[in-house]
């Protein structure tokens, strides 16, 4: 029997998920079959329109009705953040699997409630942390795991969007803490926090400062009635890792001139890595040992002629950053070819494929429930730090 996918919500991200589901059978023909069983939105009219556009078999305007549909086996949650917990709990009660857009819930407390409800359940919970599936970052994890960086000393990360600096941009649920759980730290920071944990291990302590630049926005486009904004527009964070490494994070929705600028640089005793989402087809690697060896054979040691005349010294052959070609290297994928440029929707397709594969094999998906909970615990520590002005320990899972 094919796996039936039911989607709760059908905004921009919901449309992207639907597009990715439709593409997966061509990329991975060996995946067991599944169908787009149902979609649910806030009204019958919009649900029927979503079903036609997204290729779903049935349309609902009631969340529980979709969850209780016997033809739905996986509930894909692309709702506003404050609706995630209710949707997940309904799905768990009905014995359905869950695929949830980040964040898992509104807070660490809600995330722990979900984890408690899932304990002992046969339902699998997967998370959308799609940047894990960038081939360049998969290569970074491989290199770190193989010891290519040696002892990791530190990292610098940022995720920058523009657009919110326009004061006429209307108020939405993302600008209200009670419905979003936070601003830039949740919207953008959740992705980077997941990558930091995935690449470098647990975060032990955190420190943050947040800023809200525009504190009121029009409730409607062009309207005069205003609504209060109580989330962060930008945040600056520092981390102390369980490994002893330290690092930083900058997130902003006020970064004029930015598109989708996610960058990470990691430095260790033997080498360094850097990645830029806007240059996502490549990973940049610095091999310190190779550079030192090249320097010793191309101009002498530090005490030799090159050091004596620094103004005329030339870079050693072989030294510097190496651009590693990763592009669309997805093992087992039939199309597109590995030489094809990478697209954002491909990362979502890979995330969804890995989840469906885990469900079909009765395995826990990765990223999964524990990753969603851990993400919230870091964000909780950051907001507590920003409020209290001190370093905060990250609660243990």
Short mmCIF file of C-alpha atoms in Angstrom, two decimals:
data_model
loop_
_atom_site.label_atom_id
_atom_site.label_comp_id
_atom_site.label_asym_id
_atom_site.label_seq_id
_atom_site.Cartn_x
_atom_site.Cartn_y
_atom_site.Cartn_z
CA UNK A 1 0.00 0.00 0.00
CA UNK A 2 1.49 3.40 -0.95
CA UNK A 3 2.38 5.83 1.82
CA UNK A 4 -0.26 8.57 1.92
CA UNK A 5 1.02 12.08 2.56
CA UNK A 6 -1.30 14.63 4.11
CA UNK A 7 -0.16 18.26 4.24
CA UNK A 8 -1.33 20.73 6.87
CA UNK A 9 -0.97 24.20 5.35
CA UNK A 10 -0.17 25.26 1.80
CA UNK A 11 1.71 28.55 1.84
CA UNK A 12 5.01 29.18 0.10
CA UNK A 13 6.87 26.42 1.94
CA UNK A 14 3.95 24.02 1.50
CA UNK A 15 4.09 24.58 -2.25
CA UNK A 16 7.83 23.89 -2.14
CA UNK A 17 7.27 20.64 -0.23
CA UNK A 18 4.64 19.57 -2.75
CA UNK A 19 7.00 20.34 -5.64
CA UNK A 20 9.76 18.30 -3.96
CA UNK A 21 7.45 15.32 -3.36
CA UNK A 22 6.49 15.30 -7.03
CA UNK A 23 10.16 15.28 -8.06
CA UNK A 24 11.45 12.51 -5.76
CA UNK A 25 10.24 9.46 -7.80
CA UNK A 26 12.32 10.65 -10.76
CA UNK A 27 15.40 11.20 -8.59
CA UNK A 28 15.10 7.97 -6.59
CA UNK A 29 12.92 5.45 -8.50
CA UNK A 30 13.65 2.71 -5.94
CA UNK A 31 11.83 4.53 -3.10
CA UNK A 32 8.60 2.69 -2.18
CA UNK A 33 5.55 4.39 -3.73
CA UNK A 34 3.65 7.18 -2.05
CA UNK A 35 0.69 9.38 -2.96
CA UNK A 36 -0.31 12.95 -2.26
CA UNK A 37 -3.35 11.91 -0.25
CA UNK A 38 -4.74 15.15 1.19
CA UNK A 39 -4.18 18.80 1.99
CA UNK A 40 -5.75 21.04 4.63
CA UNK A 41 -6.00 24.83 4.67
CA UNK A 42 -8.16 27.33 6.54
CA UNK A 43 -11.16 27.14 4.17
CA UNK A 44 -12.74 24.63 1.83
CA UNK A 45 -12.19 26.94 -1.15
CA UNK A 46 -8.47 27.41 -0.56
CA UNK A 47 -8.05 23.71 0.26
CA UNK A 48 -9.66 22.67 -3.02
CA UNK A 49 -7.45 25.12 -4.90
CA UNK A 50 -4.39 23.70 -3.11
CA UNK A 51 -5.43 20.15 -3.98
CA UNK A 52 -5.71 21.04 -7.66
CA UNK A 53 -2.39 22.88 -7.72
CA UNK A 54 -0.41 20.45 -5.56
CA UNK A 55 -1.85 17.21 -6.96
CA UNK A 56 -3.57 16.06 -3.75
CA UNK A 57 -6.44 13.59 -3.87
CA UNK A 58 -8.60 15.20 -1.18
CA UNK A 59 -9.07 18.62 0.42
CA UNK A 60 -9.92 19.46 4.03
CA UNK A 61 -10.61 22.61 6.00
CA UNK A 62 -10.31 20.83 9.38
CA UNK A 63 -6.95 19.69 10.75
CA UNK A 64 -8.30 16.70 12.65
CA UNK A 65 -10.26 15.48 9.65
CA UNK A 66 -7.07 15.22 7.61
CA UNK A 67 -5.14 13.56 10.43
CA UNK A 68 -7.92 11.00 10.91
CA UNK A 69 -8.14 10.18 7.19
CA UNK A 70 -7.21 6.45 6.97
CA UNK A 71 -5.43 7.09 3.66
CA UNK A 72 -3.01 9.55 5.35
CA UNK A 73 0.05 7.90 6.90
CA UNK A 74 2.44 10.87 7.03
CA UNK A 75 1.40 14.34 8.22
CA UNK A 76 3.57 17.08 6.71
CA UNK A 77 3.27 20.22 8.88
CA UNK A 78 3.87 23.56 7.15
CA UNK A 79 1.73 25.68 9.47
CA UNK A 80 2.60 28.81 11.47
CA UNK A 81 4.83 27.88 14.40
CA UNK A 82 2.19 28.20 17.11
CA UNK A 83 0.10 25.47 15.45
CA UNK A 84 2.86 22.87 15.30
CA UNK A 85 2.39 21.34 18.75
CA UNK A 86 -1.36 20.73 18.34
CA UNK A 87 -0.86 19.25 14.88
CA UNK A 88 1.94 16.93 16.04
CA UNK A 89 -0.01 15.74 19.08
CA UNK A 90 -3.07 15.00 16.92
CA UNK A 91 -0.88 13.04 14.51
CA UNK A 92 0.74 11.06 17.33
CA UNK A 93 -2.67 10.27 18.83
CA UNK A 94 -3.78 8.94 15.44
CA UNK A 95 -0.60 6.87 15.03
CA UNK A 96 0.66 8.88 12.06
CA UNK A 97 4.23 9.76 11.14
CA UNK A 98 5.19 13.45 11.18
CA UNK A 99 7.39 15.56 8.94
CA UNK A 100 7.64 19.04 10.47
CA UNK A 101 9.07 22.29 9.17
CA UNK A 102 11.42 23.96 11.60
CA UNK A 103 10.97 24.91 14.35
CA UNK A 104 9.44 21.90 16.06
CA UNK A 105 7.25 24.08 18.30
CA UNK A 106 7.31 27.45 20.07
CA UNK A 107 9.78 26.71 22.86
CA UNK A 108 11.85 24.10 24.61
CA UNK A 109 8.95 23.42 26.98
CA UNK A 110 6.59 22.66 24.08
CA UNK A 111 9.27 20.58 22.40
CA UNK A 112 9.69 18.49 25.56
CA UNK A 113 5.90 17.97 25.68
CA UNK A 114 6.02 16.61 22.15
CA UNK A 115 8.97 14.35 23.01
CA UNK A 116 7.09 13.00 26.05
CA UNK A 117 4.01 12.30 23.94
CA UNK A 118 6.13 10.53 21.30
CA UNK A 119 7.87 8.28 23.83
CA UNK A 120 6.88 4.68 23.16
CA UNK A 121 5.01 5.62 20.00
CA UNK A 122 5.64 3.84 16.70
CA UNK A 123 5.23 7.16 14.92
CA UNK A 124 8.41 8.64 13.43
CA UNK A 125 9.06 12.40 13.61
CA UNK A 126 11.31 14.02 11.04
CA UNK A 127 12.44 17.64 10.82
CA UNK A 128 13.07 19.98 7.91
CA UNK A 129 16.67 21.07 8.31
CA UNK A 130 17.32 21.05 4.60
CA UNK A 131 20.78 22.65 4.62
CA UNK A 132 22.24 19.46 6.07
CA UNK A 133 21.74 17.99 2.63
CA UNK A 134 23.89 20.49 0.77
CA UNK A 135 26.62 18.29 -0.78
CA UNK A 136 29.29 20.83 0.19
CA UNK A 137 28.26 20.66 3.85
CA UNK A 138 28.05 16.87 3.70
CA UNK A 139 31.66 16.99 2.48
CA UNK A 140 32.52 19.33 5.35
CA UNK A 141 31.12 16.85 7.86
CA UNK A 142 33.11 14.06 6.22
CA UNK A 143 36.35 16.06 6.43
CA UNK A 144 35.76 17.06 10.06
CA UNK A 145 34.95 13.45 10.96
CA UNK A 146 38.13 12.25 9.25
CA UNK A 147 40.23 14.67 11.29
CA UNK A 148 41.23 16.90 8.37
CA UNK A 149 40.84 20.00 10.55
CA UNK A 150 42.53 18.50 13.59
CA UNK A 151 41.33 20.09 16.82
CA UNK A 152 38.56 22.54 15.99
CA UNK A 153 39.30 25.89 17.62
CA UNK A 154 36.48 28.08 16.45
CA UNK A 155 33.82 28.97 13.90
CA UNK A 156 32.05 32.02 12.54
CA UNK A 157 28.57 31.83 11.05
CA UNK A 158 25.91 34.16 9.74
CA UNK A 159 22.54 34.02 8.04
CA UNK A 160 21.38 37.28 6.51
CA UNK A 161 18.13 38.23 4.76
CA UNK A 162 16.95 41.60 3.53
CA UNK A 163 13.41 42.89 3.22
CA UNK A 164 12.27 43.59 6.76
CA UNK A 165 14.04 46.95 6.78
CA UNK A 166 11.08 48.33 4.80
CA UNK A 167 8.94 49.97 7.51
CA UNK A 168 5.82 49.64 5.35
CA UNK A 169 6.08 45.84 5.30
CA UNK A 170 2.83 44.66 6.94
CA UNK A 171 2.58 42.87 10.26
CA UNK A 172 2.45 39.05 10.11
CA UNK A 173 2.45 36.19 12.61
CA UNK A 174 6.26 36.03 12.28
CA UNK A 175 6.49 39.41 14.05
CA UNK A 176 4.55 38.28 17.12
CA UNK A 177 6.41 36.22 19.71
CA UNK A 178 3.27 34.41 20.84
CA UNK A 179 2.74 32.92 17.37
CA UNK A 180 6.35 32.61 16.14
CA UNK A 181 8.40 31.82 19.24
CA UNK A 182 10.95 34.42 18.15
CA UNK A 183 12.24 36.49 15.27
CA UNK A 184 15.47 36.18 13.31
CA UNK A 185 16.89 33.69 15.82
CA UNK A 186 14.04 31.28 15.11
CA UNK A 187 13.44 32.08 11.46
CA UNK A 188 17.10 32.01 10.36
CA UNK A 189 19.14 31.02 13.39
CA UNK A 190 17.43 27.64 13.77
CA UNK A 191 19.00 26.48 10.51
CA UNK A 192 22.52 27.55 11.48
CA UNK A 193 22.23 26.20 15.02
CA UNK A 194 21.29 22.83 13.57
CA UNK A 195 24.29 22.92 11.23
CA UNK A 196 26.65 23.86 14.07
CA UNK A 197 25.39 20.95 16.20
CA UNK A 198 25.48 18.53 13.24
CA UNK A 199 29.01 19.49 12.23
CA UNK A 200 30.65 20.21 15.59
CA UNK A 201 28.64 18.58 18.37
CA UNK A 202 26.72 19.89 21.34
CA UNK A 203 26.57 23.56 22.36
CA UNK A 204 27.29 23.91 26.07
CA UNK A 205 26.76 27.64 26.73
CA UNK A 206 25.42 30.62 24.81
CA UNK A 207 25.39 34.39 24.98
CA UNK A 208 23.24 36.70 22.86
CA UNK A 209 22.13 40.24 22.20
CA UNK A 210 18.99 40.95 20.17
CA UNK A 211 17.66 44.04 18.43
CA UNK A 212 14.22 45.11 17.20
CA UNK A 213 14.65 48.01 14.80
CA UNK A 214 11.02 48.68 13.83
CA UNK A 215 8.69 48.26 16.78
CA UNK A 216 5.36 48.87 15.01
CA UNK A 217 4.08 47.83 11.59
CA UNK A 218 0.85 48.39 9.65
CA UNK A 219 -1.63 45.57 10.19
CA UNK A 220 -2.55 45.71 6.51
CA UNK A 221 -0.63 46.80 3.45
CA UNK A 222 -1.03 50.54 3.09
CA UNK A 223 -3.11 50.76 6.28
CA UNK A 224 -2.75 53.21 9.15
CA UNK A 225 -3.62 50.85 12.03
CA UNK A 226 -0.40 49.57 13.59
CA UNK A 227 0.56 46.39 15.44
CA UNK A 228 3.43 46.00 17.94
CA UNK A 229 6.46 43.93 16.91
CA UNK A 230 7.89 41.97 19.86
CA UNK A 231 10.46 39.73 18.17
CA UNK A 232 14.10 40.26 17.23
CA UNK A 233 14.97 41.66 13.83
CA UNK A 234 18.63 40.74 14.33
CA UNK A 235 20.71 38.87 16.88
CA UNK A 236 24.40 38.41 17.74
CA UNK A 237 25.38 35.21 19.54
CA UNK A 238 28.46 33.49 20.93
CA UNK A 239 28.82 29.81 21.74
CA UNK A 240 31.01 27.59 23.88
CA UNK A 241 30.94 24.06 22.56
CA UNK A 242 31.12 20.90 24.65
CA UNK A 243 34.33 20.13 22.72
CA UNK A 244 35.96 23.35 23.92
CA UNK A 245 35.64 25.19 20.60
CA UNK A 246 34.11 28.67 20.55
CA UNK A 247 32.14 30.41 17.85
CA UNK A 248 29.81 33.16 16.76
CA UNK A 249 26.53 33.63 14.93
CA UNK A 250 24.95 36.71 13.36
CA UNK A 251 21.38 36.56 12.06
CA UNK A 252 19.44 39.44 10.57
CA UNK A 253 16.33 40.08 8.52
CA UNK A 254 17.53 43.69 8.09
CA UNK A 255 20.64 42.96 6.03
CA UNK A 256 20.15 45.39 3.15
CA UNK A 257 21.46 43.89 -0.08
CA UNK A 258 21.36 40.29 1.16
CA UNK A 259 19.39 37.53 -0.54
CA UNK A 260 19.86 34.17 1.22
CA UNK A 261 23.32 34.67 2.67
CA UNK A 262 24.23 31.72 4.90
CA UNK A 263 27.97 31.45 5.57
CA UNK A 264 30.06 29.24 7.84
CA UNK A 265 33.81 29.19 8.45
CA UNK A 266 35.44 26.58 10.70
CA UNK A 267 39.09 26.70 11.85
CA UNK A 268 41.21 23.93 13.36
CA UNK A 269 44.80 23.00 14.15
CA UNK A 270 45.34 21.26 10.78
CA UNK A 271 43.04 23.15 8.45
CA UNK A 272 39.94 25.23 7.85
CA UNK A 273 36.69 25.12 5.90
CA UNK A 274 34.38 27.78 4.56
CA UNK A 275 30.98 27.61 2.88
CA UNK A 276 28.69 30.21 1.34
CA UNK A 277 25.13 29.26 0.37
CA UNK A 278 25.21 31.75 -2.50
CA UNK A 279 28.22 29.80 -3.84
CA UNK A 280 26.79 26.44 -2.82
CA UNK A 281 28.34 24.30 -5.54
CA UNK A 282 31.72 24.38 -3.79
CA UNK A 283 33.35 23.82 -0.43
CA UNK A 284 36.59 25.68 0.31
CA UNK A 285 39.28 23.81 2.25
CA UNK A 286 42.60 25.04 3.64
CA UNK A 287 45.13 22.31 4.39
CA UNK A 288 47.60 23.84 6.86
CA UNK A 289 49.98 20.87 6.67
CA UNK A 290 49.99 20.98 2.87
CA UNK A 291 50.57 24.72 2.88
CA UNK A 292 53.50 24.35 5.30
CA UNK A 293 55.02 21.60 3.16
CA UNK A 294 54.61 23.71 0.04
CA UNK A 295 56.24 26.69 1.75
CA UNK A 296 59.25 24.61 2.78
CA UNK A 297 59.90 23.56 -0.83
CA UNK A 298 59.19 26.90 -2.51
CA UNK A 299 61.38 29.59 -1.01
CA UNK A 300 62.92 28.15 2.13
CA UNK A 301 61.96 28.13 5.77
CA UNK A 302 60.85 31.10 7.83
CA UNK A 303 64.54 31.88 8.42
CA UNK A 304 65.40 31.73 4.72
CA UNK A 305 65.55 34.34 1.95
CA UNK A 306 61.78 34.71 1.58
CA UNK A 307 61.46 35.70 5.24
CA UNK A 308 64.39 38.09 4.96
CA UNK A 309 62.73 40.00 2.13
CA UNK A 310 58.95 39.92 2.87
CA UNK A 311 58.16 42.65 0.35
CA UNK A 312 59.48 40.51 -2.51
CA UNK A 313 58.34 37.11 -1.21
CA UNK A 314 55.83 35.24 -3.38
CA UNK A 315 53.10 32.82 -2.18
CA UNK A 316 54.35 29.25 -1.93
CA UNK A 317 53.17 26.94 -4.68
CA UNK A 318 50.28 24.80 -3.44
CA UNK A 319 49.50 27.06 -0.50
CA UNK A 320 46.09 28.67 -0.04
CA UNK A 321 42.48 27.58 -0.24
CA UNK A 322 41.38 24.64 -2.39
CA UNK A 323 37.96 24.75 -4.04
CA UNK A 324 36.39 21.29 -3.75
CA UNK A 325 33.80 20.44 -6.39
CA UNK A 326 30.64 19.11 -4.74
CA UNK A 327 27.84 20.58 -6.93
CA UNK A 328 25.00 17.98 -7.02
CA UNK A 329 26.80 14.98 -5.56
CA UNK A 330 23.93 12.94 -4.11
CA UNK A 331 24.85 9.23 -3.89
CA UNK A 332 22.22 7.05 -5.56
CA UNK A 333 20.39 9.87 -7.32
CA UNK A 334 19.42 9.12 -10.93
CA UNK A 335 18.88 12.74 -11.99
CA UNK A 336 20.11 15.43 -12.28
CA UNK A 337 23.73 14.51 -13.03
CA UNK A 338 26.33 15.32 -10.38
CA UNK A 339 27.74 18.09 -12.60
CA UNK A 340 24.41 19.98 -12.54
CA UNK A 341 24.21 23.21 -10.53
CA UNK A 342 22.53 22.94 -7.17
CA UNK A 343 19.03 24.31 -6.53
CA UNK A 344 17.29 25.13 -3.24
CA UNK A 345 14.34 22.84 -3.98
CA UNK A 346 16.77 19.91 -4.42
CA UNK A 347 17.80 20.20 -0.76
CA UNK A 348 14.16 19.95 0.31
CA UNK A 349 13.64 16.96 -1.95
CA UNK A 350 16.64 15.23 -0.37
CA UNK A 351 15.43 16.00 3.17
CA UNK A 352 11.97 14.62 2.33
CA UNK A 353 13.41 11.58 0.55
CA UNK A 354 15.59 10.67 3.54
CA UNK A 355 12.54 10.97 5.79
CA UNK A 356 10.32 8.79 3.58
CA UNK A 357 13.11 6.23 3.22
CA UNK A 358 13.47 6.04 7.01
CA UNK A 359 9.70 5.62 7.44
CA UNK A 360 9.56 2.87 4.81
CA UNK A 361 12.46 1.08 6.51
CA UNK A 362 10.97 1.60 10.00
CA UNK A 363 13.99 3.63 11.09
CA UNK A 364 14.20 6.89 13.01
CA UNK A 365 14.75 9.76 10.55
CA UNK A 366 17.66 12.16 10.71
CA UNK A 367 17.21 15.02 11.35
CA UNK A 368 14.57 13.91 13.78
CA UNK A 369 12.74 14.67 17.00
CA UNK A 370 15.87 14.96 19.18
CA UNK A 371 17.35 17.49 16.74
CA UNK A 372 14.16 19.56 16.90
CA UNK A 373 14.16 19.55 20.71
CA UNK A 374 17.89 20.35 20.96
CA UNK A 375 17.45 23.28 18.59
CA UNK A 376 14.82 24.79 20.87
CA UNK A 377 17.00 24.36 23.96
CA UNK A 378 19.77 26.38 22.34
CA UNK A 379 17.31 29.09 21.24
CA UNK A 380 15.83 29.18 24.77
CA UNK A 381 19.33 29.76 26.19
CA UNK A 382 19.98 32.54 23.67
CA UNK A 383 16.76 34.39 24.51
CA UNK A 384 17.39 33.97 28.24
CA UNK A 385 20.90 35.36 27.75
CA UNK A 386 19.61 38.35 25.79
CA UNK A 387 17.05 39.06 28.50
CA UNK A 388 19.41 38.63 31.47
CA UNK A 389 22.66 39.87 29.93
CA UNK A 390 24.77 36.86 30.87
CA UNK A 391 26.05 33.54 29.54
CA UNK A 392 23.45 30.76 29.82
CA UNK A 393 23.98 27.00 29.92
CA UNK A 394 22.10 25.05 27.30
CA UNK A 395 19.74 22.57 28.95
CA UNK A 396 20.46 18.91 28.41
CA UNK A 397 18.23 16.67 26.32
#
